[in-house]
XYZ file of C-alpha atoms in Angstrom:
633
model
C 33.027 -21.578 36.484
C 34.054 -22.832 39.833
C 32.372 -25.399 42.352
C 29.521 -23.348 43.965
C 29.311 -20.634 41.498
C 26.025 -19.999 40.723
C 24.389 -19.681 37.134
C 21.037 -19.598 34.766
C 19.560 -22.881 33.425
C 16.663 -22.521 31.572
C 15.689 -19.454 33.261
C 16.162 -20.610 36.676
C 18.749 -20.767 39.222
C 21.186 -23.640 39.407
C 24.410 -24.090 41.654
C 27.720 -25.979 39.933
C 28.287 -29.170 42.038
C 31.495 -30.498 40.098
C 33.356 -30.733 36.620
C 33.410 -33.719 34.522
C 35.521 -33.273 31.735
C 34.084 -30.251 29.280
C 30.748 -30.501 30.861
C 29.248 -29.225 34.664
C 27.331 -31.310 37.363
C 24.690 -28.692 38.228
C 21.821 -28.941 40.745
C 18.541 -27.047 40.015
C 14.700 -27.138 41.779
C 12.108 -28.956 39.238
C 9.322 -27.997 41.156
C 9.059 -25.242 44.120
C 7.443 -25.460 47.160
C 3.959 -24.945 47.705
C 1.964 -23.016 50.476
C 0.251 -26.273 50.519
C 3.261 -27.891 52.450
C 4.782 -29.803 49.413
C 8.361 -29.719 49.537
C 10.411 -28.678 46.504
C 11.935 -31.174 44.364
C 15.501 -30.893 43.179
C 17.376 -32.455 40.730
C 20.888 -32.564 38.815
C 22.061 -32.460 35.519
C 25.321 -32.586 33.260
C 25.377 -29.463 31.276
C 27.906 -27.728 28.627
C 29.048 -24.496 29.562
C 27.096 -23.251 26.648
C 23.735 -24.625 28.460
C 24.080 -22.007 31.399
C 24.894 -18.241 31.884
C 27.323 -17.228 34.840
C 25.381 -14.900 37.179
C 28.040 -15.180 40.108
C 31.510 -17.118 40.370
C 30.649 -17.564 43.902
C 30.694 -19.763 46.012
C 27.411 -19.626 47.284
C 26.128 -21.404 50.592
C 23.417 -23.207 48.929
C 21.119 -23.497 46.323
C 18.198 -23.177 49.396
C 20.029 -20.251 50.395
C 20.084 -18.830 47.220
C 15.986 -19.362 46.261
C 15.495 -18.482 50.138
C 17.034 -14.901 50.374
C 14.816 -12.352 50.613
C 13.981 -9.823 48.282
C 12.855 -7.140 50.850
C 13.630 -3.385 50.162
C 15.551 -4.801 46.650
C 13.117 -2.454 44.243
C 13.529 0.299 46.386
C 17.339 -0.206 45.971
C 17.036 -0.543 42.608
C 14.767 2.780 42.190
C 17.422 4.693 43.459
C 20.099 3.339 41.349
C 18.365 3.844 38.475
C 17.826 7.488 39.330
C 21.252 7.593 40.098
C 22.258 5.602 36.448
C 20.137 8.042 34.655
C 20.861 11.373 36.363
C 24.654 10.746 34.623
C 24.767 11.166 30.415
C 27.585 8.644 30.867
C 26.027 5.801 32.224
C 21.684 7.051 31.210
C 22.708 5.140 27.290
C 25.335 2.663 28.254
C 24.289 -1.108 29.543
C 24.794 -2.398 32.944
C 26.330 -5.836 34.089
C 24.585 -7.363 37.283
C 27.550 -6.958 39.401
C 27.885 -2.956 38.765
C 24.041 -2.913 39.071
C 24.611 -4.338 42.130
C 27.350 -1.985 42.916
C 25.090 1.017 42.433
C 22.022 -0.520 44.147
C 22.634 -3.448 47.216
C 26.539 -2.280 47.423
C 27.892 -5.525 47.444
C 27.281 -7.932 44.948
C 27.415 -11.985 46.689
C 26.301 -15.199 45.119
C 23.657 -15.708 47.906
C 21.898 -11.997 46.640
C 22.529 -12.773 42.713
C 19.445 -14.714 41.947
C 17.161 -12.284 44.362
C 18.782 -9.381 42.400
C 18.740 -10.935 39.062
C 15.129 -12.049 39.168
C 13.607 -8.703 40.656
C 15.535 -6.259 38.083
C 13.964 -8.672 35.426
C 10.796 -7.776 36.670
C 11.674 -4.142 37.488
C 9.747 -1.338 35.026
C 13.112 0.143 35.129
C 15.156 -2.411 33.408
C 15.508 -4.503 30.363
C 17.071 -7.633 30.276
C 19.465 -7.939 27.218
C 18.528 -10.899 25.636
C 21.162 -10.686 22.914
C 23.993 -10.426 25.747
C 21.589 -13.254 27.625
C 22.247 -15.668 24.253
C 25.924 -14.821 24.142
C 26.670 -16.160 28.112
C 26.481 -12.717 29.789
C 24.089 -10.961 31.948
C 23.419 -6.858 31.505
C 20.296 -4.615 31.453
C 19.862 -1.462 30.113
C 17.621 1.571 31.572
C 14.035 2.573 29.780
C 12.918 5.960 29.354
C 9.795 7.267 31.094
C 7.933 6.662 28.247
C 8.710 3.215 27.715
C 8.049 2.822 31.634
C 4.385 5.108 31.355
C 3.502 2.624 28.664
C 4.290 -0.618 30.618
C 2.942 0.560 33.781
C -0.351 1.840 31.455
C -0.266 -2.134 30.570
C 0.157 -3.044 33.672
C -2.773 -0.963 35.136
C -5.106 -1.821 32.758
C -4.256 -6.027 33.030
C -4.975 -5.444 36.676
C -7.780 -3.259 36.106
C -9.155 -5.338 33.004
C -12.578 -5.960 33.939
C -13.730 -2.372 35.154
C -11.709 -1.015 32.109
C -13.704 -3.075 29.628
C -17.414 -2.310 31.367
C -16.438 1.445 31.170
C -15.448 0.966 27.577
C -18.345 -0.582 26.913
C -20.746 2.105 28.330
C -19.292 4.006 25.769
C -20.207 1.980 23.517
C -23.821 1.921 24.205
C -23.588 5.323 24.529
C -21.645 6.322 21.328
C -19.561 8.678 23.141
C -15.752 6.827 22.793
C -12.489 8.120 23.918
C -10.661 8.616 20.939
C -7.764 7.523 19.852
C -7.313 5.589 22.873
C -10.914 3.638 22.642
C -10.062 2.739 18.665
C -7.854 -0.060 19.938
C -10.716 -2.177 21.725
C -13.164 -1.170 18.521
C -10.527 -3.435 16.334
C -12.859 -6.540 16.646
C -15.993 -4.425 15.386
C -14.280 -3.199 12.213
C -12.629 -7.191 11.386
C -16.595 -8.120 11.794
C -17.568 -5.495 9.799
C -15.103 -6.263 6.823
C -16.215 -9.870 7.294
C -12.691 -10.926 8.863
C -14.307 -12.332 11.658
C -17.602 -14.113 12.068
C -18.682 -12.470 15.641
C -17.937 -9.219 17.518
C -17.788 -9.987 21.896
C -17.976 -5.947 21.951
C -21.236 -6.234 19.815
C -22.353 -8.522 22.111
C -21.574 -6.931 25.249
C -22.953 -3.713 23.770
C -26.053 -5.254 22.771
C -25.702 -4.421 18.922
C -27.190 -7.014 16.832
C -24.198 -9.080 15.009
C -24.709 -7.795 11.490
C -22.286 -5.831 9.369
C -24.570 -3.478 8.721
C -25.163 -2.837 12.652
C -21.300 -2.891 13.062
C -20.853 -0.651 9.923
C -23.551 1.554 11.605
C -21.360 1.248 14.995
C -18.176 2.242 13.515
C -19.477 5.714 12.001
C -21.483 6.628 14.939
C -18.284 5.856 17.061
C -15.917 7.847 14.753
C -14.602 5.278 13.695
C -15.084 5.121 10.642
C -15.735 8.330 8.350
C -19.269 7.712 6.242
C -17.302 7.545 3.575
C -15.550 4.508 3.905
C -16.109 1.903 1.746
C -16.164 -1.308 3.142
C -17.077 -3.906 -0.198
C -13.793 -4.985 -1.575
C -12.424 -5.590 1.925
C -15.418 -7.647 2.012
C -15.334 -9.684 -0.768
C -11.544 -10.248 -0.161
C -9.983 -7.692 -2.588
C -6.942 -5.685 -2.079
C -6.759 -2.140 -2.779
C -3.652 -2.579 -4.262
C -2.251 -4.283 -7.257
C -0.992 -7.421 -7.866
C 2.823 -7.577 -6.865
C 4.119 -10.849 -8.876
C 6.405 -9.342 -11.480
C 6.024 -10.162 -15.360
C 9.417 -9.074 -16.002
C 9.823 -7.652 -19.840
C 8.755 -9.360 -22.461
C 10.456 -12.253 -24.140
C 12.079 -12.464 -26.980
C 10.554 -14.926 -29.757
C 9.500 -15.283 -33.438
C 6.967 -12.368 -34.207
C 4.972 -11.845 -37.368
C 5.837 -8.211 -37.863
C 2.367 -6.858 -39.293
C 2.228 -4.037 -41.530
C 0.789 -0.903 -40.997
C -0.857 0.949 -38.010
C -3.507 -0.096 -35.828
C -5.733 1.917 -33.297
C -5.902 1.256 -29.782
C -9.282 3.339 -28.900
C -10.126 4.093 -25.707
C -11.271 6.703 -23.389
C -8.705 9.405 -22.563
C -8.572 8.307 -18.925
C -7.570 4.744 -19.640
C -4.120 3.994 -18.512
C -4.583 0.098 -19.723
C -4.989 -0.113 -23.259
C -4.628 -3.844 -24.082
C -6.359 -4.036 -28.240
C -5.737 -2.267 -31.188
C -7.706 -2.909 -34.702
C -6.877 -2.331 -38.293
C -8.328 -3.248 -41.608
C -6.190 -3.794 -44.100
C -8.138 -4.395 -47.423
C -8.515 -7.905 -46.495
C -8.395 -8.873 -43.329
C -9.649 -7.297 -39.973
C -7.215 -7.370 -37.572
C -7.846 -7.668 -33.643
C -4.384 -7.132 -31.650
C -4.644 -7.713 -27.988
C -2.131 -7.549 -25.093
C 0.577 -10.783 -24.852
C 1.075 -10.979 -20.668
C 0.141 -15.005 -21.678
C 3.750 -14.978 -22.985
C 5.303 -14.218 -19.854
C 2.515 -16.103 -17.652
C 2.627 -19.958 -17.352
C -0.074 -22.278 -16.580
C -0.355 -22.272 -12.769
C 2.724 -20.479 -12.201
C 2.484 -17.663 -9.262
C 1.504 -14.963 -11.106
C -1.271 -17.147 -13.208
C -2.932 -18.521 -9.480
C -2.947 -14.933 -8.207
C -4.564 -13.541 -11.487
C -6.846 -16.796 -10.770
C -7.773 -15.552 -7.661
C -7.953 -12.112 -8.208
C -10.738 -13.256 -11.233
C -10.589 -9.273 -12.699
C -9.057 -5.948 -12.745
C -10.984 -4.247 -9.962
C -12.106 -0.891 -10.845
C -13.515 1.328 -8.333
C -14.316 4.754 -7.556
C -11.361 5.297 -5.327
C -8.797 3.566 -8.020
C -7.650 0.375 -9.309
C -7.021 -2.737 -8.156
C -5.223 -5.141 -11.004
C -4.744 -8.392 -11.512
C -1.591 -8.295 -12.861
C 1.284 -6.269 -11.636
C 0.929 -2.363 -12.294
C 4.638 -2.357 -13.502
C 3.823 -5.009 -16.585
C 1.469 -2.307 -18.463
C 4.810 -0.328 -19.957
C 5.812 -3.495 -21.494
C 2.430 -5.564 -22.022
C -0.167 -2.695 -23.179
C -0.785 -1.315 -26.825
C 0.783 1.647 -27.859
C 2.871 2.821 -24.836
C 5.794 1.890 -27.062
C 7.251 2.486 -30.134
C 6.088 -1.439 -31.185
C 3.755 -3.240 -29.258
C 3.833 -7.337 -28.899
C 0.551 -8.690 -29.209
C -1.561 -11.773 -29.620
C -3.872 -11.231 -33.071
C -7.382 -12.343 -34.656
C -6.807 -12.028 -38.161
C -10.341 -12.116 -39.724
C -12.015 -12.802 -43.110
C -15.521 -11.373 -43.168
C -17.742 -11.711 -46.117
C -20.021 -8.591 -46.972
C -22.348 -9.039 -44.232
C -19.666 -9.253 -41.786
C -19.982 -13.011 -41.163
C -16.867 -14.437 -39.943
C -15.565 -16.939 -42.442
C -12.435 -17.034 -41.371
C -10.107 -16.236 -38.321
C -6.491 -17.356 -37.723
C -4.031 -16.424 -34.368
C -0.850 -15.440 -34.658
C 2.200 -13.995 -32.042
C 2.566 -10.504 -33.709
C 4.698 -7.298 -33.404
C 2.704 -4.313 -34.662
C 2.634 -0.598 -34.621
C -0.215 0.957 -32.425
C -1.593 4.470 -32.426
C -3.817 5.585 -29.335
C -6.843 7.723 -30.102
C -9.658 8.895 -28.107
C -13.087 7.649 -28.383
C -13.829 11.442 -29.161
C -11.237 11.527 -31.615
C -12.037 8.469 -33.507
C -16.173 10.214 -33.277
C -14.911 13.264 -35.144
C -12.828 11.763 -37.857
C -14.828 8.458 -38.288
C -14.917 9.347 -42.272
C -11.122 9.036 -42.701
C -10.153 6.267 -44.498
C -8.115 4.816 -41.944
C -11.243 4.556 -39.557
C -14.109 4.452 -42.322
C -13.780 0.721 -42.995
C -13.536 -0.335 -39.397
C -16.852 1.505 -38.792
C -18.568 0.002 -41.589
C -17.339 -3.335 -40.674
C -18.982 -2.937 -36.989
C -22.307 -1.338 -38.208
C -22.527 -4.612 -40.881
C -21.949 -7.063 -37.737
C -24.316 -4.901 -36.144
C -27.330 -5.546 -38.110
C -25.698 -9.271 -38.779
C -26.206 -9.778 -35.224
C -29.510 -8.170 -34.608
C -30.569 -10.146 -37.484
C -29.675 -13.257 -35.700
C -31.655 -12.124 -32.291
C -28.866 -10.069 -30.299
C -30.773 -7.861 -27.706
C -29.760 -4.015 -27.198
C -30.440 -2.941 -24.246
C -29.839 1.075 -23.712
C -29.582 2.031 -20.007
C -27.507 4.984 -18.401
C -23.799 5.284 -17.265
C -22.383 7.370 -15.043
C -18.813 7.652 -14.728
C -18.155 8.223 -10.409
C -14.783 9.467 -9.151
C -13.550 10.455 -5.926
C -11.075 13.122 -4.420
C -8.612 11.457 -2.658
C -7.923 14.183 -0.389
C -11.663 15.414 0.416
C -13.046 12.781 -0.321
C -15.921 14.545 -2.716
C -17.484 12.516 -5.455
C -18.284 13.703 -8.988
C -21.050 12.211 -10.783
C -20.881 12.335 -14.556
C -23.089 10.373 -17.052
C -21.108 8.854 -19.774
C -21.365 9.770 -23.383
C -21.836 6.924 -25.533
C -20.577 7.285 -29.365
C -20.576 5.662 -32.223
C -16.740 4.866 -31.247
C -17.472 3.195 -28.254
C -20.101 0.645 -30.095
C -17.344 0.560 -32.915
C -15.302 -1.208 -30.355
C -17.458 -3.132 -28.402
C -18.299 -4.398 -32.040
C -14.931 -5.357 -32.742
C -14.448 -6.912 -29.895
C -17.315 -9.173 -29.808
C -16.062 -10.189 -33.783
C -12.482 -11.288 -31.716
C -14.200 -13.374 -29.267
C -16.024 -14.723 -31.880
C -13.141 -15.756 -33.996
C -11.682 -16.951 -31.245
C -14.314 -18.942 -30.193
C -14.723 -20.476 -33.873
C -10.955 -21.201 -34.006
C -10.610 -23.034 -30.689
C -13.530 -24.826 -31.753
C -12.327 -25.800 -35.230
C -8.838 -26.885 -33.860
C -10.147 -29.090 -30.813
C -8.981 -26.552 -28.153
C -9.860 -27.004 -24.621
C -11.316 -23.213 -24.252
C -13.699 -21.089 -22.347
C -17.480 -20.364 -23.963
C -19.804 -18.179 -23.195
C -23.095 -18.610 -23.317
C -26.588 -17.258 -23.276
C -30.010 -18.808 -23.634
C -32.980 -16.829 -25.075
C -34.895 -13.982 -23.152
C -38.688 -14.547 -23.333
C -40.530 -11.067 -24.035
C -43.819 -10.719 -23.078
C -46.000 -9.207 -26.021
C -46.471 -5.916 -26.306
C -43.123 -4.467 -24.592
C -43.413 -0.782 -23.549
C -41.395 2.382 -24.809
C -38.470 4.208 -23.548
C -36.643 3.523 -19.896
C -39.625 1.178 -19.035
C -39.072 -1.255 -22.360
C -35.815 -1.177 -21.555
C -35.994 -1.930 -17.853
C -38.177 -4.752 -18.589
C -35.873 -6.490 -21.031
C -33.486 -6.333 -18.309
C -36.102 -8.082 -15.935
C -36.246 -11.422 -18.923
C -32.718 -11.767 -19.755
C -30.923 -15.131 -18.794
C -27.644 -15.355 -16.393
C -24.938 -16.063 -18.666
C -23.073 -19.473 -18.644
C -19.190 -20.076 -18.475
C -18.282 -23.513 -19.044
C -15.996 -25.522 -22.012
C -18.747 -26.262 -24.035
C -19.551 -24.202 -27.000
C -23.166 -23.242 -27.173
C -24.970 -19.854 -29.129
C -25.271 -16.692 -27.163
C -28.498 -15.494 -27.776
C -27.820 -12.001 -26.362
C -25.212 -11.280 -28.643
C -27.027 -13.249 -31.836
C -23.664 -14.857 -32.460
C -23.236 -19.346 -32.235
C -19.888 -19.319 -30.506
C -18.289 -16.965 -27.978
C -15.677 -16.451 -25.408
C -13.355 -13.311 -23.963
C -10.135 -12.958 -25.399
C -10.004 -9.049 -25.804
C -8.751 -8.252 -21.920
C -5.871 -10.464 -20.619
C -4.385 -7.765 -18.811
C -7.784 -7.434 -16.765
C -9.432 -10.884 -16.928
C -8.905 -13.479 -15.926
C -10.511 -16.017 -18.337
C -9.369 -13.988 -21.120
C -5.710 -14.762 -19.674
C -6.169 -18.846 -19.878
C -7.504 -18.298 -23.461
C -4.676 -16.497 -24.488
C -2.193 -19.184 -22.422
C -4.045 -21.959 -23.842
C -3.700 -20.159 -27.659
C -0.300 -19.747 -27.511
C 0.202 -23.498 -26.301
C -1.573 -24.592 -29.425
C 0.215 -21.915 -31.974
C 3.577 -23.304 -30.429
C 3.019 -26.944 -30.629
C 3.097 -27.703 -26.779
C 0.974 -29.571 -24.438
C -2.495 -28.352 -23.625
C -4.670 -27.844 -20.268
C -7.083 -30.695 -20.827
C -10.640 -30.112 -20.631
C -11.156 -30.892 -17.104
C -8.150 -28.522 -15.529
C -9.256 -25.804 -17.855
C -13.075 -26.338 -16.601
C -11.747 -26.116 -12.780
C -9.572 -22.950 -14.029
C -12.431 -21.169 -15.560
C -14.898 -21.888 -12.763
C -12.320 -20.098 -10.244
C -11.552 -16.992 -11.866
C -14.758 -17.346 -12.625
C -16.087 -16.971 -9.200
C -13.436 -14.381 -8.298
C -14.390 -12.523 -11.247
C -18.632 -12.341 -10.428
C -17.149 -11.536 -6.370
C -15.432 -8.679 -8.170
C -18.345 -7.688 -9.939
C -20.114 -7.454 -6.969
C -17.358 -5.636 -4.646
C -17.439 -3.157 -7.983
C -21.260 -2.432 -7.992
C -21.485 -1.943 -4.174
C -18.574 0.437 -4.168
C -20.335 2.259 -6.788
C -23.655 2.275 -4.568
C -21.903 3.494 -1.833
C -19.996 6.436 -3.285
C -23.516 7.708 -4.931
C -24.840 7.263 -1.700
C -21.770 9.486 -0.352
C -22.477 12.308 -3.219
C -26.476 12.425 -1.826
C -25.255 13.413 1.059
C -22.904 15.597 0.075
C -25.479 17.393 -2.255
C -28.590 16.928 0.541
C -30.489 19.493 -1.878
C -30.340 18.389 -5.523
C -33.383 17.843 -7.711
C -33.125 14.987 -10.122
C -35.436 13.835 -13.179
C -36.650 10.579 -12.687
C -38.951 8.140 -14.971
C -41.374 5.572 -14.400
C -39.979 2.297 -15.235
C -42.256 -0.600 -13.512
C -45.089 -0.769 -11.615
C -45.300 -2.585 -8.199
C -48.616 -2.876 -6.954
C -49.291 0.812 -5.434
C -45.551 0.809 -5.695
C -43.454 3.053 -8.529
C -40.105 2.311 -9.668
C -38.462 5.143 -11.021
C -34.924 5.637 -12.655
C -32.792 8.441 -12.377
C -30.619 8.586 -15.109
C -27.899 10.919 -14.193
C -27.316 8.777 -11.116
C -28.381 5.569 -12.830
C -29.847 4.708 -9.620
C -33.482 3.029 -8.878
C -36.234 4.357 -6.534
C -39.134 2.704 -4.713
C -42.153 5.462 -4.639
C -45.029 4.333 -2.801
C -48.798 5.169 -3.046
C -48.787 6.489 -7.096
C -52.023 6.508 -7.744
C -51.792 7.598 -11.492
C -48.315 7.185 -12.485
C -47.989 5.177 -15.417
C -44.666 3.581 -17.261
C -42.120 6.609 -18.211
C -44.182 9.388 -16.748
C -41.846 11.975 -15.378
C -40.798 12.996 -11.975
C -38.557 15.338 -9.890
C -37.315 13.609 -6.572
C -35.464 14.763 -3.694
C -33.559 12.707 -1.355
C -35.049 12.079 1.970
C -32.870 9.854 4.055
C -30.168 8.237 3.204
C -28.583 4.765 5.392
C -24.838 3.998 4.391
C -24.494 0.925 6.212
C -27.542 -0.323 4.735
C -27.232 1.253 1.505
C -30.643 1.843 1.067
C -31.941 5.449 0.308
C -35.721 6.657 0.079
C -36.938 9.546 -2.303
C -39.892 11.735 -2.275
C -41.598 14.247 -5.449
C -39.204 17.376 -5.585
């Protein structure tokens, strides 16, 4: 650089008024003129060459002469030497210095004209600055394709044009008549409020639509936005559709009692999780359930994202888990040859009272059956005893108080592609209460052994329902158990569980799925290995945050199910279902359908009493406000 050249400081023009050693005396304007009548202000600064970017040698006349020249008839210049650049293969692709650009556009390229030249192809549709040449001391551009220069001057329009643009949108709105896809982009705001990103909507507003979800959700399918069947509940409640991503990695390797035998993971033949197995082996029942606790620490990444997560969300659509979809082929029973487990080895007397259960890190052999397979061949010896064993807890526990309660299942899936949903009720066999039976023994044990050894656990806990006297028959005695149970308690207190008939409890058959059942396992294996434990009041913070996660879960779960029946009642707008009377509102009926396991308000029933019989037809149904109304078939 010379005396006079001129060159770029911080984006502006600046002329070189000497050399001091390695650095530059330059001479810039800190603040323009004004139509006002304020003078500009100048000022000067040493810089390194590395501070400024050559846009002329020069020597220019000034640095007024420079900010002064005029920039008349420059874009029309440049217009036709960009239609010359592109109208040649050669030069279309390539990048352009300054100087050549101002070769093929002004002819002559002076330090006076730089900065007028400079600053206008900057601003020119035509041209793009290179800011990696910029960085590196060198000025070029390079030429954009119509596209690139439809879309910018589409930007450009509508920034100028913002305020007509929106009230036209928003007539559309009101109207429910949108330009699609180009509208969708201004409807952005409406779907964040309507998946509870955002706490207001300005195009609700505007629009006039009252600021609810449900108005928005209402918005978005009348729009075409949204499809009716989208479901909107786990974004909601802040659950991903996918999987956790934290890896496990495989499992380690440690001391393992290797126990003998086989043991049965039993599960339905769609499961893709199985995480417990049981055996009997003459002695002892044995309860093996999925290790992930060996690979998860105590507030490690993985254990605050299972934390937050609370539960495996199931779904209609699929499954969202808690712990990396990748850890099941190590972590789950009976994918494998051997299977690493956590066990509940447990002593029961001949009313299948628990009188003892020990813990151990185990490596055992699992067979998966079906619950239909294990139904059919319940009498072989290898299944017999673990039948008997859950009938005898069975009547233990009902003995004790535990409350059945029989209501319907349905099992809803979805098409992925079409989107059609398939209600099915679910059978429910002996096998499946065989299980469940099992299972609740584990959690027992478990409960009893933390207990016994001073463990800093999770409890669950019930208090007694109170019945009224003379409880009715069928769906409607059912239903109005329901209606007197107590909310369950989760806390680090042991205390009886009068639901279940059983004085201690917790979750410890699911740590691939739950979260609580996770900590129990992490804080089982801490004790079984001699290390430090999570003291009472971390573990009582723990377990009230997966907690929480886990009932927001629950609830994402139950909507999504509500929402995909109310999807298959419109897809089926002329099905008949059987329906029973269940309570009794006033003039009001309740009635259940069982093949939907679904609830409907009748009004004026005269006559109907509790479990009478009806045939209902759907006659409107509201997505957003998942509501639906029923009348006599």
């Amino acid at each position: 650089m010379n005396k006079n050249s001129l060159v770029l400081y911080k984006n502006q023009p600046a002329v070189v008024m000497d050399r001091d050693g390695d650095k530059y005396l330059i001479r810039f304007c800190t603040q323009p003129a004004t139509p006002s009548g304020k003078k500009a202000v100048y000022g000067e600064q040493k810089v390194r060459e590395k501070d400024v970017v050559l846009l002329h040698e020069g020597p220019c006349t000034s640095l007024e002469t420079v900010l002064n020249y005029s920039k008349d008839g420059i874009s029309d210049k440049l217009l036709e030497a960009y239609e010359l650049l592109m109208s040649d293969e050669s030069t279309a692709s390539e990048a352009v210095s300054l100087s050549d650009l101002a070769e093929y556009s002004v002819g002559a390229f002076n330090a006076d004209e730089a900065w007028a030249l400079f600053s206008t192809a900057s601003n020119d549709v035509h041209f793009q600055l290179s800011q990696d040449d910029l960085k590196n001391g060198a000025v070029s551009f390079t030429l954009r394709s119509a596209e690139e220069i439809e879309a910018l001057n589409k930007k450009q329009y509508e920034k100028e044009h913002e305020a007509e643009i929106r009230a036209a949108f928003i007539e559309r709105v009101k109207a429910r008549k949108l330009n699609l896809p180009d509208d969708a982009k201004f409807m952005g705001e409406v779907e964040a409020f309507a998946l509870c990103k955002t706490d207001k909507s300005r195009v609700l507003q505007e629009a006039k639509v009252p600021q609810t979800i449900e108005a928005a959700h209402k918005l978005l399918i009348d729009t075409g936005i949204w499809d009716f069947t989208k479901n909107p509940y786990p974004t909601r409640f802040g659950f991903s559709f996918d999987s956790a991503k934290e890896q496990l990695g495989a499992m380690p390797e440690e001391e393992r009692m290797t126990v003998p035998g086989v043991a049965y993971a039993i599960d339905s033949e769609h499961s893709a999780d199985p995480d417990d197995a049981v055996a009997f082996d003459g002695e002892y029942l044995w309860v093996h359930i999925a290790d992930p606790a060996a690979s998860v620490e105590p507030d490690s990444k993985i254990d605050i994202a299972a934390r937050d997560r609370g539960t495996t969300l199931y779904i209609p659509e699929g499954t969202s888990r808690m712990l990396c979809e990748s850890c099941l082929e190590d972590y789950a029973l009976g994918l494998k040859e051997d299977s690493r487990a956590l066990s509940f080895r447990i002593k029961v007397d001949q009313d299948s009272q628990i009188e003892e259960c020990e813990v151990f890190k185990t490596c055992v052999t699992v067979k998966r059956l079906t619950y239909k397979y294990a139904e059919e061949h319940k009498e072989d010896a290898e299944l017999k005893p673990l039948f008997e064993i859950a009938r005898k807890n069975r009547a233990r526990r009902e003995k004790n108080g535990a409350i059945t309660i029989q209501m319907p299942e349905v099992n809803i899936s979805v098409d992925k592609e079409s989107k059609k949903v398939t209600i099915e009720p679910e059978a429910r066999l002996e096998s499946n209460e065989m299980i469940a039976e099992l299972m609740i023994m584990a959690g027992e044990g478990a409960a009893r052994f933390a207990f016994k050894n001073q463990i800093p656990f999770m409890y669950i806990s019930q208090e007694a329902p109170e019945f009224p006297a003379n409880l009715p028959d069928g769906w409607a005695g059912q239903f109005a158990r329901i209606k007197c149970m107590r909310k369950r308690s989760v806390g680090i207190t042991p205390a009886p569980h009068a639901g279940l008939g059983v004085s201690f409890y917790s979750q410890v058959t699911s740590p691939l799925r739950r979260y609580g059942d996770l900590i129990s396992h992490e804080q089982l294996r801490a004790f079984i290995d001699g290390r430090r434990l999570i003291q009472k009041d971390d573990m009582l913070e723990r377990v009230a945050a997966g907690d929480a996660a886990s009932v927001a879960a629950k609830k994402a779960s139950r909507q999504s199910d509500t929402h995909w029946k109310l999807v298959y009642l419109l897809q089926n707008p002329d099905s008949v279902f059987e329906a029973f009377c269940i309570d009794r509102r006033g003039n009001d009926a309740l009635f259940l359908i069982p093949s939907l396991d679904m609830q409907a308000t009748l009004h004026n029933c005269d006559g109907v009493n509790l479990n009478d019989r009806a045939e209902l037809k759907v006659s409107r149904v509201d997505i957003p406000e998942q509501k639906v109304e029923f009348i006599r078939g």
